[in-house]
CSV table of C-alpha atoms in Angstrom, one decimal:
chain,number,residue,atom,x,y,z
A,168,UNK,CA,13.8,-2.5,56.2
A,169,UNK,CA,15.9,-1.6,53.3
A,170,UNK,CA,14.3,-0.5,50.5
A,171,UNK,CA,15.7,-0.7,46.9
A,172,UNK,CA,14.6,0.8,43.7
A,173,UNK,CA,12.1,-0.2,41.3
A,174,UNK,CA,14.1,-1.2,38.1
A,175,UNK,CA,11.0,-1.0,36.0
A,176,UNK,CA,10.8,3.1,36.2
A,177,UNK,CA,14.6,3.1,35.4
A,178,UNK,CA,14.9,5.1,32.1
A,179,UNK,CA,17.5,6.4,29.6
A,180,UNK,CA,15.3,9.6,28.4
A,181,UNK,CA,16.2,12.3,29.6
A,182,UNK,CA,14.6,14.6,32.0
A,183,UNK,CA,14.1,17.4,30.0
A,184,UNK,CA,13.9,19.1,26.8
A,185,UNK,CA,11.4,16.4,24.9
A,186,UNK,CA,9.7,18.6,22.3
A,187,UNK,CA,6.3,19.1,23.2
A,188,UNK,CA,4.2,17.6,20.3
A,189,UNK,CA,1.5,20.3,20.3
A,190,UNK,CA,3.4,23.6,20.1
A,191,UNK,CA,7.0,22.2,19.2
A,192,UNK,CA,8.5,23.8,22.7
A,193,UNK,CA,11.1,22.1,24.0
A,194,UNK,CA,11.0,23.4,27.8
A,195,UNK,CA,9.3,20.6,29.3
A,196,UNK,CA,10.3,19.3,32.1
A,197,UNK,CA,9.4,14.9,32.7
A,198,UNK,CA,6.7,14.4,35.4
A,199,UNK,CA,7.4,10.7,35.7
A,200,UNK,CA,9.5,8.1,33.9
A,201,UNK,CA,6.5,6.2,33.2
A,202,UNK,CA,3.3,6.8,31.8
A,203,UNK,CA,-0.2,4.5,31.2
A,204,UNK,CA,2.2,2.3,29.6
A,205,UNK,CA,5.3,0.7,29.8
A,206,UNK,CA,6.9,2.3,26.7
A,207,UNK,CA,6.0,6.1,27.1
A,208,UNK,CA,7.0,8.8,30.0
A,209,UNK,CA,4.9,11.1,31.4
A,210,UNK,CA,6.0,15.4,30.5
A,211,UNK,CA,5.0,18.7,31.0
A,212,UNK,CA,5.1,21.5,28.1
A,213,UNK,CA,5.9,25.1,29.9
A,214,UNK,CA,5.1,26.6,26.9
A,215,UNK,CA,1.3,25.8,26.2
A,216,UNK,CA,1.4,24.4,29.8
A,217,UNK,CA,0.0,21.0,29.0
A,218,UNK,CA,0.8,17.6,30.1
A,219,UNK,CA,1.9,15.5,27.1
A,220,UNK,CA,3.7,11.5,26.7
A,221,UNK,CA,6.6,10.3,24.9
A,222,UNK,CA,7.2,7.4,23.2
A,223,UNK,CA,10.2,6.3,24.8
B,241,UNK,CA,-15.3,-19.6,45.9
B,242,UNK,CA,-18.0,-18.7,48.1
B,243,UNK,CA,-16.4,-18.4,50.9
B,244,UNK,CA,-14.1,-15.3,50.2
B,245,UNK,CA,-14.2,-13.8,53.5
B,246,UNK,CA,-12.9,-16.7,55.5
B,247,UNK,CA,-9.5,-16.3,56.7
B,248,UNK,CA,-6.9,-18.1,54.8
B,249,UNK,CA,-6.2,-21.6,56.6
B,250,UNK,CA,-2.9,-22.8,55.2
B,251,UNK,CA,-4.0,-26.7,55.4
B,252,UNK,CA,-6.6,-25.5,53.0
B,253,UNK,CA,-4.7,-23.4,50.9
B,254,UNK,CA,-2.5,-26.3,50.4
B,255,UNK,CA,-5.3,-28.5,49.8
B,256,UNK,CA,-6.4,-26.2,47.1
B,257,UNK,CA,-3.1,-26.1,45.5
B,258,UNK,CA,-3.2,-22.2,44.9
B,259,UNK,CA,-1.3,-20.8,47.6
B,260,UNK,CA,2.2,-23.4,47.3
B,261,UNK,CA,4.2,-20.7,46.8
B,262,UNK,CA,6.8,-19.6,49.3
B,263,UNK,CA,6.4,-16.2,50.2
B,264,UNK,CA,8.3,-15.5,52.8
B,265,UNK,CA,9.8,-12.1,52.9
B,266,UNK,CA,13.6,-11.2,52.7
B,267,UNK,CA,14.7,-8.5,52.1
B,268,UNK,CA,18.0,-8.8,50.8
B,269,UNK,CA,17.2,-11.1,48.0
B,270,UNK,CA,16.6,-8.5,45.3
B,271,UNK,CA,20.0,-7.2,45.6
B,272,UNK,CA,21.1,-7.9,42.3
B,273,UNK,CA,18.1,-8.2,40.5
B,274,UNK,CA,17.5,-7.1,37.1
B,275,UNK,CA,14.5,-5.3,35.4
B,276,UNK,CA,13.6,-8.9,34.3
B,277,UNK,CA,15.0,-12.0,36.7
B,278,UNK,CA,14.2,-14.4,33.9
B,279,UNK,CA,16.2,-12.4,30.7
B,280,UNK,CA,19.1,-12.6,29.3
B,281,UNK,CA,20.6,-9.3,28.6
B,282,UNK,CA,22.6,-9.4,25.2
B,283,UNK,CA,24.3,-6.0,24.4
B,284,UNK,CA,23.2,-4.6,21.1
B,285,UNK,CA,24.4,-6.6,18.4
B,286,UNK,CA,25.1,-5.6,14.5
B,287,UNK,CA,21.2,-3.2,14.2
B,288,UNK,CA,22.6,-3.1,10.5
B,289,UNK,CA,19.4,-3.6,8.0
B,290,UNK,CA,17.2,-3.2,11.1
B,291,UNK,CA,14.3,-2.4,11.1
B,292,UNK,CA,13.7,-4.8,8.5
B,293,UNK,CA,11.0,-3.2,6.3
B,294,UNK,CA,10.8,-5.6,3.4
B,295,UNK,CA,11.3,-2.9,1.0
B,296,UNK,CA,12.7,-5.1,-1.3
B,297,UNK,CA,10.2,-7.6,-0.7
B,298,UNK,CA,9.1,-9.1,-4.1
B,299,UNK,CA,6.0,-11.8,-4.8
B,300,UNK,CA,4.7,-13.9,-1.9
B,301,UNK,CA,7.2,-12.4,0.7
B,302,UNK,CA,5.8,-9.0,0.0
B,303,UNK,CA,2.3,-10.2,0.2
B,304,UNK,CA,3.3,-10.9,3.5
B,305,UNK,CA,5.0,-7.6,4.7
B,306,UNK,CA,1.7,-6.4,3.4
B,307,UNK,CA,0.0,-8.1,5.9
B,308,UNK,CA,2.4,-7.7,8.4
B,309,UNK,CA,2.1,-3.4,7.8
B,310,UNK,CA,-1.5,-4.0,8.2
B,311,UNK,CA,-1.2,-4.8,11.7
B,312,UNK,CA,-1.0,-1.9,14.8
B,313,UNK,CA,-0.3,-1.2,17.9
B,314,UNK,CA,-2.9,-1.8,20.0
B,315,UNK,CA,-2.5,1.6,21.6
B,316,UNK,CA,-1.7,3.8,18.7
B,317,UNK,CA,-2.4,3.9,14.9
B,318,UNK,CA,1.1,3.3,14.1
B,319,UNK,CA,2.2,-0.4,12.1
B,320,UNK,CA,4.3,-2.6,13.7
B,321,UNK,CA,6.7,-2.3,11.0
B,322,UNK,CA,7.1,0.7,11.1
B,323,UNK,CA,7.5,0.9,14.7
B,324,UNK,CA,10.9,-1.7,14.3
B,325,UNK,CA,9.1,-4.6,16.0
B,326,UNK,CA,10.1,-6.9,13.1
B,327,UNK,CA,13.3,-7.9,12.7
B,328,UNK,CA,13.1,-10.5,9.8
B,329,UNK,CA,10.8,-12.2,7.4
B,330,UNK,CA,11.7,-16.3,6.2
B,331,UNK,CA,10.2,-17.8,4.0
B,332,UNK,CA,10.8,-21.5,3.0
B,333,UNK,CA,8.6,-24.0,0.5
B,334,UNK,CA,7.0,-26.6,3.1
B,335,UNK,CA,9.5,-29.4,2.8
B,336,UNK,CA,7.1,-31.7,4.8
B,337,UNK,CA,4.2,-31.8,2.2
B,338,UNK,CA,4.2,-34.9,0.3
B,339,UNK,CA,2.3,-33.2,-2.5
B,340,UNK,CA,4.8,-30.5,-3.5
B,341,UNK,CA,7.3,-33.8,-4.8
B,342,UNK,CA,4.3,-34.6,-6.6
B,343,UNK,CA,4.1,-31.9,-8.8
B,344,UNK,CA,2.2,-29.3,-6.9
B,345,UNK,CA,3.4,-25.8,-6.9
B,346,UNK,CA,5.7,-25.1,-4.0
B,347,UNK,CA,4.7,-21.6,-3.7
B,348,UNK,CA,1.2,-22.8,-2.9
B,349,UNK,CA,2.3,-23.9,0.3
B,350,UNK,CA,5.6,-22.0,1.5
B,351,UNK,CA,5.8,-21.9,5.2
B,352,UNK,CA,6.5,-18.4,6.7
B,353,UNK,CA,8.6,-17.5,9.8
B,354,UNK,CA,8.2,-13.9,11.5
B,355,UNK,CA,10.9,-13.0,13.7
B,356,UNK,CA,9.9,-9.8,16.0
B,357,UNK,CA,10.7,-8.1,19.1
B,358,UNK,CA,8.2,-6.3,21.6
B,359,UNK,CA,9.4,-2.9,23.0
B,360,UNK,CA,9.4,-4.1,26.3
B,361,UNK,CA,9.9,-8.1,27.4
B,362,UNK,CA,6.6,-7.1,29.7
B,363,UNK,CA,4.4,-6.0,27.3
B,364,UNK,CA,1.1,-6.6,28.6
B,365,UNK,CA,0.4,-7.1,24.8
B,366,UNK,CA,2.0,-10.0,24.3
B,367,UNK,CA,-0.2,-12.4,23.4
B,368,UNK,CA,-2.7,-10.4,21.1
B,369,UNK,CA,0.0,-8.8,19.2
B,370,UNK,CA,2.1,-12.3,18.4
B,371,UNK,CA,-1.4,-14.0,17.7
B,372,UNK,CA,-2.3,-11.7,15.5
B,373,UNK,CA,1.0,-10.9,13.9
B,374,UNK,CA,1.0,-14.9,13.0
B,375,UNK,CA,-2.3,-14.5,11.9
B,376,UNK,CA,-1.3,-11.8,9.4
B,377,UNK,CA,1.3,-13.7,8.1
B,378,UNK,CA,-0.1,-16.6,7.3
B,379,UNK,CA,-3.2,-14.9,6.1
B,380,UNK,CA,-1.9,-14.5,2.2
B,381,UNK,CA,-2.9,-16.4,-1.0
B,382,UNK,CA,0.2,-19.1,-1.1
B,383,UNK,CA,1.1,-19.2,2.7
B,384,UNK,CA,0.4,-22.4,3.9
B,385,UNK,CA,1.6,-22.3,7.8
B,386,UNK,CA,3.3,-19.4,9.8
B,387,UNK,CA,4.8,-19.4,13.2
B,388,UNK,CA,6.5,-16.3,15.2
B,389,UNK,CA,10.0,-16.2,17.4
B,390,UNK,CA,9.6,-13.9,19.7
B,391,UNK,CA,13.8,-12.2,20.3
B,392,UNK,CA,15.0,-10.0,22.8
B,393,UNK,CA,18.2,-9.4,21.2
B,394,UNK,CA,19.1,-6.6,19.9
B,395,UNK,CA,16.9,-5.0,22.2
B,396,UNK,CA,14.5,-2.7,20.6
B,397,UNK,CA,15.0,1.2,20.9
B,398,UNK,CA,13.2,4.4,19.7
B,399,UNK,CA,16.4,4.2,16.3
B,400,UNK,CA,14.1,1.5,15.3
B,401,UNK,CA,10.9,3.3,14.4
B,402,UNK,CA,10.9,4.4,11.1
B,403,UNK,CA,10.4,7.7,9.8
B,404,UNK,CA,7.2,7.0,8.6
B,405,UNK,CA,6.2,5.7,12.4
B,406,UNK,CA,8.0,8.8,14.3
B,407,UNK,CA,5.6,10.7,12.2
B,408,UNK,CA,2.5,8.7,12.3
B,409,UNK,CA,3.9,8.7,16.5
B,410,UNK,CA,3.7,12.4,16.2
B,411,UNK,CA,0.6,12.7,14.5
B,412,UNK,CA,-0.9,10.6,17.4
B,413,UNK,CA,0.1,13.7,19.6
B,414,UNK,CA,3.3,11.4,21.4
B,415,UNK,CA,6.5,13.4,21.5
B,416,UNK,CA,9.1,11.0,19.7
């Protein structure tokens, strides 16, 4: 069976460099393109090392 | 039903008219398929003037931006408006009303007409938001009727959200 990707977790955000909204880091890194809802992605902070969303 | 754990019989299915739906699997026939099989996609037209804000919004019209600011995103503090979901505001004296020939005022019973956009054409929100958003609109003094169009076109982006909403976004703790 040929499977084809889900066009609903296509994004244009980029993978990294969102800016963290608790410390202000940008080094984060995006965990998934998608988060509890449609219009926000899921991202990691490396600086205070938490898990954040953007509004995408 | 009570009798869930029955196997599915397709003469009864039928019968029951919820199972008519071919759903025979092939494989090939999302090939060129879209985020959304049942949209239009439009490229970005002239986003000049949006997000319409109302800011120059005087009398009745700005009673209903008012309104309209009033209402939020179910899932964060932040006003529609501010988030670009509205992309125009109409207003226009109820031509249908006899009693406005008569003398009545016509403000009394001008007939509003929000255009907005949803930042997604799934939005699970649909329905509560447009409800409501008619709701707000028709809810001031001198606003007889309102309805809502619902456009996909331009499609909605984060240039949009105003900077009052990127910071209210980032006040939520979102990274805009």
């Amino acid at each position: 069976m040929r499977r084809t990707t889900d066009p609903s977790v296509q994004t244009t955000g980029d993978e990294t460099g969102a800016e963290c909204p608790y410390c202000g880091s940008t080094n984060t890194v995006r965990e998934h393109p998608r988060g509890p809802s449609l219009c926000r992605s899921m991202h990691y902070c490396q600086g205070c090392e938490q898990p954040f969303e953007k509004f995408e | 039903m009570t009798d869930d754990t029955t196997p599915t019989d397709p003469s009864k299915a039928a019968v029951d008219g919820r199972h008519d739906v071919d759903v025979a699997f092939n494989p090939d026939a999302d090939a060129g398929a879209t985020p959304c099989a049942y949209t239009e996609y439009v490229e970005r037209g002239d986003v000049d003037g949006l997000p319409a804000t109302g800011e120059d919004a005087t009398g009745l019209e700005r009673a209903v931006w008012d309104a309209l600011y009033a209402v939020e995103d179910p899932e964060m503090p932040v006003s529609i408006v501010d988030l670009g979901l509205i992309y125009g505001v109409e207003l226009e004296a109820d031509s249908s009303d006899e009693e406005t020939a008569a003398g009545a005022t016509a403000e009394n019973d001008a007939h509003v007409r929000v255009i907005m956009t949803l930042t997604y054409t799934g939005c699970p929100a649909r329905k509560m938001l447009t409800e409501e958003v008619r709701e707000a609109a028709a809810s001031p003094d001198g606003v007889a009727s309102a309805e809502l169009e619902l456009v996909w076109s331009p499609e909605w982006s984060l240039d949009m959200v105003t900077d009052q909403g990127k910071t209210d976004l980032r006040e939520f703790g979102l990274s805009v």
